[in-house]
Coordinates of C-alpha atoms in Angstrom, one line a residue:
Chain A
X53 CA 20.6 6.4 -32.9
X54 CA 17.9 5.9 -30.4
X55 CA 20.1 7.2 -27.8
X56 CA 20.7 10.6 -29.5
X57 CA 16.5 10.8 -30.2
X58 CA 15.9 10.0 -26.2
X59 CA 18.3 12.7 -25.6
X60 CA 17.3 15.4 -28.0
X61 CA 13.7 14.7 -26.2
X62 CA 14.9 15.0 -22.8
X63 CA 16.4 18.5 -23.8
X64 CA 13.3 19.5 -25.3
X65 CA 10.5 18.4 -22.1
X66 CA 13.4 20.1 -20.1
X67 CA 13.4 23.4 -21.4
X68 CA 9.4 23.5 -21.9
X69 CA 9.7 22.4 -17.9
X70 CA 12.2 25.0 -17.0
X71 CA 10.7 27.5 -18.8
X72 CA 7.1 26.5 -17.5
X73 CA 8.5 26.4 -13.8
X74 CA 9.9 30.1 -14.0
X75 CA 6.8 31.1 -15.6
X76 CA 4.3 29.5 -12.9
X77 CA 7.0 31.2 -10.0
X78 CA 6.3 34.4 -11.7
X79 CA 2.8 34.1 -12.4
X80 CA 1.9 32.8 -9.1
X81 CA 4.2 35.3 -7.2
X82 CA 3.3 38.4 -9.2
X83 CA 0.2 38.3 -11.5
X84 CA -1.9 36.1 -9.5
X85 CA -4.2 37.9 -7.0
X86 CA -3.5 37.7 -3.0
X87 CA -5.9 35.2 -1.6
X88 CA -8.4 37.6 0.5
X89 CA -8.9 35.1 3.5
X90 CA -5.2 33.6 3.9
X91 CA -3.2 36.3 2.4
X92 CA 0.6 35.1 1.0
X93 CA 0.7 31.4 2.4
X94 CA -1.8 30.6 0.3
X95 CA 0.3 30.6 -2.8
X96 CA 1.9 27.5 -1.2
X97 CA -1.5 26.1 -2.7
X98 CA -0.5 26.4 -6.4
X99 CA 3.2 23.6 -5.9
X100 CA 1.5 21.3 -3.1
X101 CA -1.7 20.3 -4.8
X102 CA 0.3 20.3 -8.2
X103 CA 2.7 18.1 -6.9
X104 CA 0.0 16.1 -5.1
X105 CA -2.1 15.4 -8.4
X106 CA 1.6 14.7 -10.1
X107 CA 2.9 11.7 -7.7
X108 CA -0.9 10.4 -8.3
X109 CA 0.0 10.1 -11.5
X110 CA 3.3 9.2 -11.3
X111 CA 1.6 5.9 -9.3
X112 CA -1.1 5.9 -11.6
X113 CA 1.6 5.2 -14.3
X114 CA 3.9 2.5 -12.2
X115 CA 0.3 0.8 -11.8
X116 CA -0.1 0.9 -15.2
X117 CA 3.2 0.3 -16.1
X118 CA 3.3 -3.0 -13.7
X119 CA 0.3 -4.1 -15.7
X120 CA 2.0 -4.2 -19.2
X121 CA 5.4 -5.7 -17.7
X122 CA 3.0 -8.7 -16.1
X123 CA 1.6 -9.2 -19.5
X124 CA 4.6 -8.6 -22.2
X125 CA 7.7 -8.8 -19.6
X126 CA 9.5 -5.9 -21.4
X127 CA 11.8 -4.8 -19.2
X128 CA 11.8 -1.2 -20.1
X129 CA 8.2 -1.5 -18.5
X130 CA 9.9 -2.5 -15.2
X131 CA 12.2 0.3 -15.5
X132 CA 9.1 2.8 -16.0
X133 CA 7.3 1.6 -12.9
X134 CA 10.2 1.3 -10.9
X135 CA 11.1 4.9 -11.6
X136 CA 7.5 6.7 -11.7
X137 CA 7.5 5.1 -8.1
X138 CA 10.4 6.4 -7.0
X139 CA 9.5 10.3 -8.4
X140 CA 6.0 9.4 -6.9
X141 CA 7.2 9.2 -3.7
X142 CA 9.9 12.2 -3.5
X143 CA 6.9 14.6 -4.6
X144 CA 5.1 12.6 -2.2
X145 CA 7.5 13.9 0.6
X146 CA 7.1 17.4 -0.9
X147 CA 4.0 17.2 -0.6
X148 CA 3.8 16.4 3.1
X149 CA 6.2 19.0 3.6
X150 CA 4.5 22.1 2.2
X151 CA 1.7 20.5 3.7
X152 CA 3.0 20.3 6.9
X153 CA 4.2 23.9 6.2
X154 CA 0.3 25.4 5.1
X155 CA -1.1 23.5 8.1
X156 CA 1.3 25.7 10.6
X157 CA 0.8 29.0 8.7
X158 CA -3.3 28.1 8.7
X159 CA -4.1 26.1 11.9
X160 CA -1.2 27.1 13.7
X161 CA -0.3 23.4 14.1
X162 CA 2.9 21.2 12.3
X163 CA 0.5 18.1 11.9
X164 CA -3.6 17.5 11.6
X165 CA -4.4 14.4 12.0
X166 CA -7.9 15.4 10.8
X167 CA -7.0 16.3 7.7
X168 CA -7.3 13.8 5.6
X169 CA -5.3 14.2 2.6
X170 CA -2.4 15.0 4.9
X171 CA -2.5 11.6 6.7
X172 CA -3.1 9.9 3.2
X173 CA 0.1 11.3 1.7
X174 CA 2.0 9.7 4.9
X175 CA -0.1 6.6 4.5
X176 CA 1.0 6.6 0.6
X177 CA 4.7 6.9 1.7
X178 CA 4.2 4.2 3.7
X179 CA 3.0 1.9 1.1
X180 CA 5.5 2.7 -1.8
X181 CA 8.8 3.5 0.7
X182 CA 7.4 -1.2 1.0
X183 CA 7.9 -1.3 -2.5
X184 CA 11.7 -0.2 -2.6
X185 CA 12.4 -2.5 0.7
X186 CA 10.7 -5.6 -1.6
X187 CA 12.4 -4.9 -4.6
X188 CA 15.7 -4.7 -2.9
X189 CA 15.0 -7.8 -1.3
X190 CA 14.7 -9.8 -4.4
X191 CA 16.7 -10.5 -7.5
X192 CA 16.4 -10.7 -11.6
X193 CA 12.6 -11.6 -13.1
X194 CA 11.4 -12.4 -9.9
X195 CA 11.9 -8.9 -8.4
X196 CA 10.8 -7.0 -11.5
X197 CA 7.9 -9.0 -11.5
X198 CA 7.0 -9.3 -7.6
X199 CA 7.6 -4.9 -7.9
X200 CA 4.9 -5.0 -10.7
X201 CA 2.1 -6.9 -8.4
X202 CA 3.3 -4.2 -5.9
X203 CA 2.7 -1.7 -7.8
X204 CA -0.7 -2.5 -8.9
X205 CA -1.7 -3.6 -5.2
X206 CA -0.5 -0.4 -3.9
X207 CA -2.2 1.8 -6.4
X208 CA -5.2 0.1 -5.1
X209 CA -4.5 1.2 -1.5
X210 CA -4.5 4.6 -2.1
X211 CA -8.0 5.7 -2.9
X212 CA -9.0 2.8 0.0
X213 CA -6.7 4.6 2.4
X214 CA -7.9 8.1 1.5
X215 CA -11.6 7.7 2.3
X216 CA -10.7 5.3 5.6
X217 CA -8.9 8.2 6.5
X218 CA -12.1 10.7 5.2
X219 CA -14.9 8.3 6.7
X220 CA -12.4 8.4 10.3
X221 CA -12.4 11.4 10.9
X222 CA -14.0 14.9 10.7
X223 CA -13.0 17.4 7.3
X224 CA -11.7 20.1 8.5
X225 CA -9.9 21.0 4.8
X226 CA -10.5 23.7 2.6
X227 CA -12.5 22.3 0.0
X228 CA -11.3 23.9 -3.7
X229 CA -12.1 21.1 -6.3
X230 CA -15.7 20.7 -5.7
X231 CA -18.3 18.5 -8.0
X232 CA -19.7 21.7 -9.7
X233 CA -15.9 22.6 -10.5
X234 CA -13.0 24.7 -9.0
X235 CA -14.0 26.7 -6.1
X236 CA -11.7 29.9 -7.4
X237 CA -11.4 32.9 -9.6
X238 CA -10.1 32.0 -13.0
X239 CA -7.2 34.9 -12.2
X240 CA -6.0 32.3 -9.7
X241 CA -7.4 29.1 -12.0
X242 CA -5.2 30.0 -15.0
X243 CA -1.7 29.9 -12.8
X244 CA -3.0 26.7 -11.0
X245 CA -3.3 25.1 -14.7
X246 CA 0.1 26.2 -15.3
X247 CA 1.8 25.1 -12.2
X248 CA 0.1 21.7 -12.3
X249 CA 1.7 21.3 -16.2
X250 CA 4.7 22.3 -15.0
X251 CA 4.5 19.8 -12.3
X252 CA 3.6 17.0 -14.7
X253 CA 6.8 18.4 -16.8
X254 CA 9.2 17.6 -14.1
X255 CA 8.1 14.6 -14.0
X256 CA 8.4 13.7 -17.2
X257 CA 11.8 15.0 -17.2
X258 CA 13.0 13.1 -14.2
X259 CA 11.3 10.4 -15.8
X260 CA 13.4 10.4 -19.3
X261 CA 16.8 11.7 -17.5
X262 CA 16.5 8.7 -15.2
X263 CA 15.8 6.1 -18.6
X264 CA 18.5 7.4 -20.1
X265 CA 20.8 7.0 -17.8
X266 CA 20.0 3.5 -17.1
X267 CA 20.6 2.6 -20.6
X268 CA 23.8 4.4 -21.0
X269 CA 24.6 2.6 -17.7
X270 CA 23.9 -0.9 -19.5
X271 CA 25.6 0.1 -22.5
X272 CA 28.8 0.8 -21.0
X273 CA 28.9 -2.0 -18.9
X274 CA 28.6 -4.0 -21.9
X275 CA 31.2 -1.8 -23.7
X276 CA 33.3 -2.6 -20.9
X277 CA 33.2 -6.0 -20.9
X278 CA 33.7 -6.5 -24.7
X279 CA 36.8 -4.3 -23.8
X280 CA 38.2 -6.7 -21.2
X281 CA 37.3 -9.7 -23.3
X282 CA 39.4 -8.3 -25.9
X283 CA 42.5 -7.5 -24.0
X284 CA 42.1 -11.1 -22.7
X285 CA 42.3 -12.1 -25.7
X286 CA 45.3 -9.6 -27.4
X287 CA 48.4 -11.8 -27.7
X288 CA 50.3 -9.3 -25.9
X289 CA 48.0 -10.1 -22.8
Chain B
X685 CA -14.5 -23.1 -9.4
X686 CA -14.3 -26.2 -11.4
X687 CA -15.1 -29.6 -9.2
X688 CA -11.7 -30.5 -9.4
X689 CA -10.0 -27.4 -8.4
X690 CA -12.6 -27.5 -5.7
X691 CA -11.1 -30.8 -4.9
X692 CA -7.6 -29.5 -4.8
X693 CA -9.0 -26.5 -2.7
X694 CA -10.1 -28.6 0.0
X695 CA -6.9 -31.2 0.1
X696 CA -4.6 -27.7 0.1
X697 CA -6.7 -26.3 2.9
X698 CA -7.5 -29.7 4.8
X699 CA -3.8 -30.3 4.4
X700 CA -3.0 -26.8 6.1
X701 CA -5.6 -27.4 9.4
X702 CA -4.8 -30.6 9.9
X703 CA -1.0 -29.6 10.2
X704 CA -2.2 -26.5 12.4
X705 CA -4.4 -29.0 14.6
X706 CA -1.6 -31.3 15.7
X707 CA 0.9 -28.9 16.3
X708 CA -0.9 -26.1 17.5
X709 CA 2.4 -23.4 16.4
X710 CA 0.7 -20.8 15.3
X711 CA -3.3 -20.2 16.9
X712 CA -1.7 -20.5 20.1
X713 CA 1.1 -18.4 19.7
X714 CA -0.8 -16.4 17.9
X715 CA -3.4 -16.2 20.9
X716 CA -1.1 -15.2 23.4
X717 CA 0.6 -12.6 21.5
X718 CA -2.8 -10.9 21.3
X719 CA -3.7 -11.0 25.1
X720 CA 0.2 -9.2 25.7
X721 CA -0.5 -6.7 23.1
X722 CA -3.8 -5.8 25.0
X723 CA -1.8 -5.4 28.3
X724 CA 0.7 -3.8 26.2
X725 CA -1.9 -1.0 25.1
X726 CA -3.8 -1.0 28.7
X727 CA -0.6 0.0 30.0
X728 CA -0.1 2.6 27.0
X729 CA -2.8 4.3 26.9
X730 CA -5.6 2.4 29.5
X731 CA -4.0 4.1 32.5
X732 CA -4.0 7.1 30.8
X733 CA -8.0 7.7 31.2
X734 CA -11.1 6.8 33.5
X735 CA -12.9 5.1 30.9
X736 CA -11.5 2.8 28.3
X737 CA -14.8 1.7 26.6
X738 CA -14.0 4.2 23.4
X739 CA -10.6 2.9 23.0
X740 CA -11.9 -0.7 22.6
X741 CA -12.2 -1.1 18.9
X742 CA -9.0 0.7 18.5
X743 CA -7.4 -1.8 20.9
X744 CA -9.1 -4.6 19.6
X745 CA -8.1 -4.1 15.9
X746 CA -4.4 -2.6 16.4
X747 CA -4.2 -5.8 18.3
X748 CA -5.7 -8.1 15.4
X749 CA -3.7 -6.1 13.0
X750 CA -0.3 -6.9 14.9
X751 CA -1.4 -10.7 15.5
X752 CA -2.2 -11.0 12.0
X753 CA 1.3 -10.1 10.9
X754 CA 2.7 -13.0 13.2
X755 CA -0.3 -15.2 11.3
X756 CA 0.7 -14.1 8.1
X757 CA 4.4 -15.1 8.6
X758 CA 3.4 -18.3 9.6
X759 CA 1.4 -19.3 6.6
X760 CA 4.2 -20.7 4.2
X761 CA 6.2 -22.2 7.2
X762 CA 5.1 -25.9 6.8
X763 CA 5.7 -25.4 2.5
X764 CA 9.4 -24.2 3.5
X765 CA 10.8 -26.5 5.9
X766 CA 9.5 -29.7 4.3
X767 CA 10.4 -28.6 1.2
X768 CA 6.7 -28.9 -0.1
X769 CA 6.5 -26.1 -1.8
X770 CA 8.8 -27.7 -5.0
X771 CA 6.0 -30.6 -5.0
X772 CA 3.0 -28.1 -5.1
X773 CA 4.7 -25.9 -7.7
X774 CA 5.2 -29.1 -10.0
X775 CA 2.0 -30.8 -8.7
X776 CA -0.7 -29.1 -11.2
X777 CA -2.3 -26.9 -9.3
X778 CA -3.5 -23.8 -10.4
X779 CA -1.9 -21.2 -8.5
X780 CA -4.9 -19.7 -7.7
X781 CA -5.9 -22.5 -6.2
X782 CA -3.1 -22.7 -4.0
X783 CA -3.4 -18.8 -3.0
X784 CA -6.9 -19.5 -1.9
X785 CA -6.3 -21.6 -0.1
X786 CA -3.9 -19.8 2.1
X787 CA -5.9 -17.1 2.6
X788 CA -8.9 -19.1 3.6
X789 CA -6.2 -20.5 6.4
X790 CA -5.7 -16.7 7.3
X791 CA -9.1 -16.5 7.7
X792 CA -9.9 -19.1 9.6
X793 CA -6.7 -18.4 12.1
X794 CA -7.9 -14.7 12.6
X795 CA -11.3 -16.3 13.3
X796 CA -10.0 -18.6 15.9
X797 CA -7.8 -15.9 17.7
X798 CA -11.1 -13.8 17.6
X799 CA -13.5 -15.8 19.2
X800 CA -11.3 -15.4 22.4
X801 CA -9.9 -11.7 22.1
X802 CA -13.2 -10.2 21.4
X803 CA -14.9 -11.4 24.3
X804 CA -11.7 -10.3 26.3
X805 CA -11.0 -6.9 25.1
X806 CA -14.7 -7.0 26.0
X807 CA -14.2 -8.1 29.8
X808 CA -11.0 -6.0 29.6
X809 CA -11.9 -2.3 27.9
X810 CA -15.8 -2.4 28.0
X811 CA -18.1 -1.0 30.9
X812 CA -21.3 -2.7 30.9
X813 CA -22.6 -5.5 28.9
X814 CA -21.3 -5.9 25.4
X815 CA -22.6 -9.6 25.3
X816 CA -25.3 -8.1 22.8
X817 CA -23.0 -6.6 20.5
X818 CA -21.2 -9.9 19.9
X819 CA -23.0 -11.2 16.6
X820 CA -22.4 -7.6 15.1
X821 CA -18.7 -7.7 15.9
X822 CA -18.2 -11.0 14.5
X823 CA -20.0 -9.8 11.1
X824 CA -17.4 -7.3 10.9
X825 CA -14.3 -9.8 11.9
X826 CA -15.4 -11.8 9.0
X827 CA -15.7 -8.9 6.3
X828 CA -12.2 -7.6 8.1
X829 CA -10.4 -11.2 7.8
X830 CA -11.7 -11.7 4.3
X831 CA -9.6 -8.2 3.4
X832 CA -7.0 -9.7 5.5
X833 CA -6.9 -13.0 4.1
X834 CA -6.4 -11.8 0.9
X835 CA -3.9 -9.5 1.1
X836 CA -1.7 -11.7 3.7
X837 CA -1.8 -14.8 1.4
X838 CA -0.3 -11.9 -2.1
X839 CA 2.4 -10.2 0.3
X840 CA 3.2 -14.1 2.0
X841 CA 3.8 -15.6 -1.1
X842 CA 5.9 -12.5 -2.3
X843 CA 7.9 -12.5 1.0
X844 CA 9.0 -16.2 1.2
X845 CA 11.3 -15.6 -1.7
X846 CA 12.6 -12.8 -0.5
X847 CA 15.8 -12.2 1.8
X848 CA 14.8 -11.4 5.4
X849 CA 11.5 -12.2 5.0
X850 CA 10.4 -11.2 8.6
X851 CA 11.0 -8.0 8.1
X852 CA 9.9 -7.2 4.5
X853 CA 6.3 -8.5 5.6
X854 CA 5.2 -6.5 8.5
X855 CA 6.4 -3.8 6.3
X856 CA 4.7 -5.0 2.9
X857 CA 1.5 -5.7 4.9
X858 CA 0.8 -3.1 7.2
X859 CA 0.2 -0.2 5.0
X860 CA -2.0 -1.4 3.3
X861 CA -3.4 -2.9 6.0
X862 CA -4.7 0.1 7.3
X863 CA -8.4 1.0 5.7
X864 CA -9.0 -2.3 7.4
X865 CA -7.7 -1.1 10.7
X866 CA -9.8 2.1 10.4
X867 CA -13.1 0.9 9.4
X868 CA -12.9 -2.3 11.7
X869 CA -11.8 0.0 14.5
X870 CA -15.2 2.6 13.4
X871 CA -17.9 -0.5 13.2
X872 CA -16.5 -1.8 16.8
X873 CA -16.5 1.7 18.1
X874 CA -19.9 2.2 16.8
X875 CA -21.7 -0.7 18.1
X876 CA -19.3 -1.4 21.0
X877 CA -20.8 -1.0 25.0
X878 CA -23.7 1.5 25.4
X879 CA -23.1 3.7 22.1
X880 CA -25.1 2.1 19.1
X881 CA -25.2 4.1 16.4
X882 CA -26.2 1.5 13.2
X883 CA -25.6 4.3 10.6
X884 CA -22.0 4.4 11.0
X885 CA -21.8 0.5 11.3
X886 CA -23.5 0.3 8.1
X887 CA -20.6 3.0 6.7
X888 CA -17.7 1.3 8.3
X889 CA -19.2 -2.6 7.1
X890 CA -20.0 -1.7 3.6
X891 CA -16.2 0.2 3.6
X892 CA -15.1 -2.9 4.7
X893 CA -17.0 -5.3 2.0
X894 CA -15.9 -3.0 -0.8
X895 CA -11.9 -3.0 0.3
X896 CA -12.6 -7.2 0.4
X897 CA -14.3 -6.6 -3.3
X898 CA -11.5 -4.5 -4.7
X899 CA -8.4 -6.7 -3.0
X900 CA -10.7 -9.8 -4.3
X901 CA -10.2 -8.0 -7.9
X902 CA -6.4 -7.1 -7.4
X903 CA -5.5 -10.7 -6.4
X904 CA -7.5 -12.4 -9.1
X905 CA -5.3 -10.6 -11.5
X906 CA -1.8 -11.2 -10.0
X907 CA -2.2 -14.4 -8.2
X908 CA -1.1 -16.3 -11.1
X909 CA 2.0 -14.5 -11.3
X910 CA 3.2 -14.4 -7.8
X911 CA 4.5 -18.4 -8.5
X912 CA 5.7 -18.1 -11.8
X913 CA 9.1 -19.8 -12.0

């Protein structure tokens, strides 16, 4: 019953996200106007500072997440945290790749280490690439809870790490988000908005595919041994 | 603090020196792995330039950063081989308590390898006098170690049950280890030989506090859980 509501959902966010990611390829591609100083590379923009803001939140979430399994030990919290860290850090990577990408298009260089959101997204797949070698390293409550205190430690690294690396060194990066709002044209605004939602989509997505695997996972391992049990127990046996 | 958990503090801690005093494993160990990793990094990058005074800090606190990992590791190693641990887990202690404790030991080890590496990284990677930098340095090794205490004592306890413990630490640790690095390194470079600019120590030291404040906050909320079994 559940099973068949989880899955009608995950069909649902996944259309809305495929159909949000075609539209945010088109509208950023095609309707959105060239950038005037940067020209075509700086539609890059639009799917690395989306993805950017969503493995924030993914963390944000597995912080959350690790909270709530400390204080009710629901498992399914574990499995949230666990997973949002995981997404987290492949959008993480993607991140560092476009960015890596932008950097050589713009500054004519692979790597900057004066940028410093760059060297905070390596910093930040440092910190949760530790969180998959601890939770490998232990076993049963222990390593769901020891990956929850991880979790929430880690999630406070990040904005420490981001203005050690900002106080370090000089800011040579294009400033868009300022305090008095976004530095651009709402022509270019309104596709950012919908790439960033699409963004957040796929992770939702990822997010409920991976969930329902796991519990169709656990369910047929415990179909499968109530199987065995009962040829063990068959008088033909 | 209650009186009595004060109590227990200072038997946990008193317990921990005392050990560390008569045996001497881990300072001096801990000592001379921080003098080869400053011939390690004259070597790497010293002979590379004419002047090493603004690699200093850098040296000094990718040195301290290293050593501390080695510190770190060594923490829990009395608890483990004795099998004390079992009898501090049923003794009741709160497990605060215990956690304190251990990362007042961090601190106090860091301190004691300090003392010595500063002054040498001074002799070592400094031109001039630095003798009147010294109380400025140590101001920013105690709001450093403080981070560092905290942090080594979560990720120790975390790593003793786990398999292969050397190796999940150093890579538990370091990360977010770093800020630390960074704003140690800045307030030493800032202060450090003939530069003195106070406006960027001030930066760097109140960075530092504020990364002890928010660690302080972080473990206060899941030290209690880290021995929960």
């Amino acid at each position: 019953m559940t099973d068949s509501r989880s899955g009608r959902l995950l069909v649902v966010t996944g259309t809305a996200t495929a159909a949000l990611t075609a539209l945010a390829v088109f509208g950023v591609f095609f309707v959105a106007p060239e950038d005037a100083d940067q020209g075509i590379i700086q539609k890059i923009f639009y799917f690395h500072v989306a993805i950017a803001i969503a493995s924030l939140v993914a963390f944000a979430v597995a912080c959350i997440s690790g909270v709530l399994y400390l204080r009710t030990r629901r498992e399914r919290h574990d499995e949230v945290s666990s997973i949002s860290i995981g997404i987290g850090l492949l959008f993480s990577g993607l991140v560092l790749v476009t960015g890596t990408i932008w950097a050589k298009a713009s500054w004519g260089t692979w790597w900057v280490w004066g940028d410093p959101r760059l060297v905070t997204f390596l910093i930040v797949i440092l910190l949760y690439a530790a969180y998959f070698v601890l939770r490998s390293r232990a076993e049963g409550e222990r390593q769901r809870r020891y990956s929850a205190i991880y979790a929430i430690a880690a999630f406070a690294s990040v904005p420490l790490s981001f203005y050690s690396v900002r106080i370090a060194q000089s800011f040579v990066h294009p400033v868009v988000f300022t305090q008095s709002g976004a530095n651009m044209p709402d022509s270019m605004l309104v596709w950012f908005v919908v790439s960033q939602i699409a963004a957040f989509g796929l992770y939702l997505t990822m997010l409920q595919l991976e969930l329902v695997q796991r519990r169709t996972e656990k369910r047929l391992r415990t179909l499968k041994t109530r199987v065995e049990r009962l040829v063990a127990e068959s008088p033909g046996a | 603090m209650s009186p009595r958990s004060l109590r227990q503090f200072r038997a946990l801690l008193v317990k921990d020196l005392r050990l560390e005093l008569r045996t001497r494993d881990t300072a001096i160990a801990m000592l001379l792995f921080s003098v080869i990793s400053m011939v390690i990094f004259q070597f790497a990058v010293g002979t590379r330039t004419e002047e090493t005074t603004p690699f200093a800090g850098g040296i000094l606190w990718a040195t301290i950063a290293l050593t501390a990992v080695l510190g770190v590791s060594r923490v829990y190693v009395p608890e483990r081989e004795q099998r004390v641990l079992d009898g501090l887990l049923i003794a009741p202690v709160p497990r605060m308590v215990l956690m304190t404790s251990k990362a007042v030991a961090i601190v106090l080890y860091l301190l004691a390898v300090e003392i010595i590496a500063v002054p040498l990284v001074g002799i070592f990677f400094v031109e001039g006098s630095f003798a009147q930098d010294l109380p400025l340095i140590l101001l920013t090794c105690l709001l450093a170690n403080t981070g560092i205490g905290i942090l080594g004592s979560l990720f120790a306890s975390m790593a003793l049950f786990s398999r292969a413990r050397e190796v999940v630490l150093p890579v538990l640790f370091l990360p977010s280890l770093l800020p630390v690095v960074i704003a140690a390194a800045g307030a030493t470079h800032s202060v450090f030989g003939v530069s003195n600019d106070m406006a960027e120590y001030r930066g760097f030291s109140l960075f530092l506090a504020v990364y002890a404040v928010i660690f302080g906050l972080v473990a206060y909320a899941t030290y209690p859980f880290v021995f929960d079994d």
